[in-house]
């Protein structure tokens, strides 16, 4: 699990956070001294929390793109709890938390208020975890999409209800251990349902913009937020954010796991406009899903005394299907 | 201007004159005509500067109103019955956050069994949710209370429910005195939020509060309702100056000064009750009426004052606290603690059961002789109830109860009560 990671040095052409070798306009918002630290340091997230990282990247980019005219509505969940241990708050932007399942609707109300108050320059984002988005907040989210309300909704997907102690959500992958899908019995871990890939459901609403991203690709994530902010109407970004606590992974593996999720094809990274896919991040050399599964304790039962060959094959098939469906293979130079 | 119109329409016009900025609409009888009316005004351009949002549920309706209010916009919605229950989590949230949303509740029973007719179970189920609850007796009062509600809500930064009897008021065509826009503008200043989400002055709203401060934050909600107890009569006075009518306030009394028996109720049934009392007074019965307009905050002192000279009181309520009896009656009993009065609870009119003068008269005569049961179910068909109870005793698989009772009653003809 803790085999050494190879470290590559900065070079021109890589888009690492602080790469000073890049041209000014190619540098990330995070690399800029003027970044807003919208989600400021001092919050109570676990070490290596992908959600904290994702929120900071996304909201800073949205702040930058909106000329700092941004309001956020937040669903209940880790992000909400760890960011506002009052009297401290990490939010440097106007921020409201109402309920677990209504962030999209609260944002709709905010956007309506901004419109009616003649403050159309003020943009509204809503954010929530996968539980708050794909389960309990799904109705409000779909309503917001269907009406094409002027809201950017960001889902931080750590594939379970983390804040309440790692229970299964409809975004939890098959075979994963959670507190409500324990690795016991004949079929250990989460059952393989039909899946509920929210970006595809968002696309079915034909809203102006839908994208997926991971915390491993900062530049890509920022670019997608900027692109999303260039539209009016309903927009959706789904960010994969590894959770060391819930996944049973090392806190210094967060970025690596996010990258592996993409490089195996398990998490397709793409963007779509008005229901049509516009681009996908290519996988240069697809990696076997095992590389992604092994470092996570939530899949440890697959690698016990008897390798769970069938289950791993099933997960591999899912990755292969994603690669086909979203055209993720890089075109080989002939 | 005097006008003959449907209650819902009167309320829609009154709300529009309050210059709401965000309105969330979701259909449920008997509330629907109100939001339909406002929607048409927005669409036609008659009501300007207003966002009318057709949401996908009542939970969303209240949530959108929460966002809009926190964004500094005057926000309104309307609902009833199942709709109110569907939004409950957000109802508590709105008051907890101190957002001055105004909502009409067109009072209707709660299922199961599903029933679209009037009683007060819906809003009374929310008696502890932190909203102010005002009950209208007539369509005129419903109209007027909405104008007062926005002012009250925004002054205190607390949401207000205006409760009006479904169908009995919402669908009744009555004469109302429609105020002018100038009058409403003179009475109701623009919304100046106490808290607002604004990039120029970022605040965090809705943080987690632990044991160290939760009691204090909750007490503040109580303190604000106590302030409302003072403000509600003042607002009614100010209203009278602007509009020349008595409307609102905490309570209304009718012939209570020399009354030996006082009957207490809320909403439109007060009309029937007063008619009954008029007739009974002629026959020498010393009966008075206390109408409660402000159910939350509950006017303990005003109730006490109104009952100070009587011998007994009867609380007639369109609600049932299953397992104990009355909801309003419990509050009234609290108000008269130590006064040594006889008190009776009469549960009446559930699910739209008509409350007739005949039944009221018989009940009040019995009360006057102190022969009334402590808890009475007005016009309950004991035959049907007993038959079902017997059936359940006899047979294990007695089947769905409501359906069996309907079968026992037979054809659902309009009945004479
Ligand atoms: C109506 C309601 N149901 C349940 C909860 C309990 N609850 C709070 S946060 C949470 C889990 C959040 O999971 P997710 O949305 O995935 O966010 P994460 O914490 O994983 O970032 C749950 C179940 C609640 N607050 N409200
Ligand atoms: S439990 Fe997971 S999502 Fe929550 S703070 Fe910890 S690492 Fe982040
Ligand atoms: Mg989660």
XYZ file of C-alpha atoms and ligand atoms in Angstrom, chain A residues 51 129-132 156-163 169, ligand 3:
15
model
C -13.189 17.792 -0.315
C -21.466 16.176 -0.938
C -22.549 13.173 -2.971
C -25.224 12.298 -0.417
C -26.606 15.832 -0.429
C -17.879 17.043 -4.010
C -18.101 13.319 -4.478
C -16.291 11.248 -1.868
C -18.602 8.334 -2.584
C -20.310 8.048 0.813
C -21.970 9.904 3.661
C -18.737 10.857 5.377
C -19.948 13.381 7.903
C -24.832 6.720 -0.670
Mg -19.973 12.217 0.645
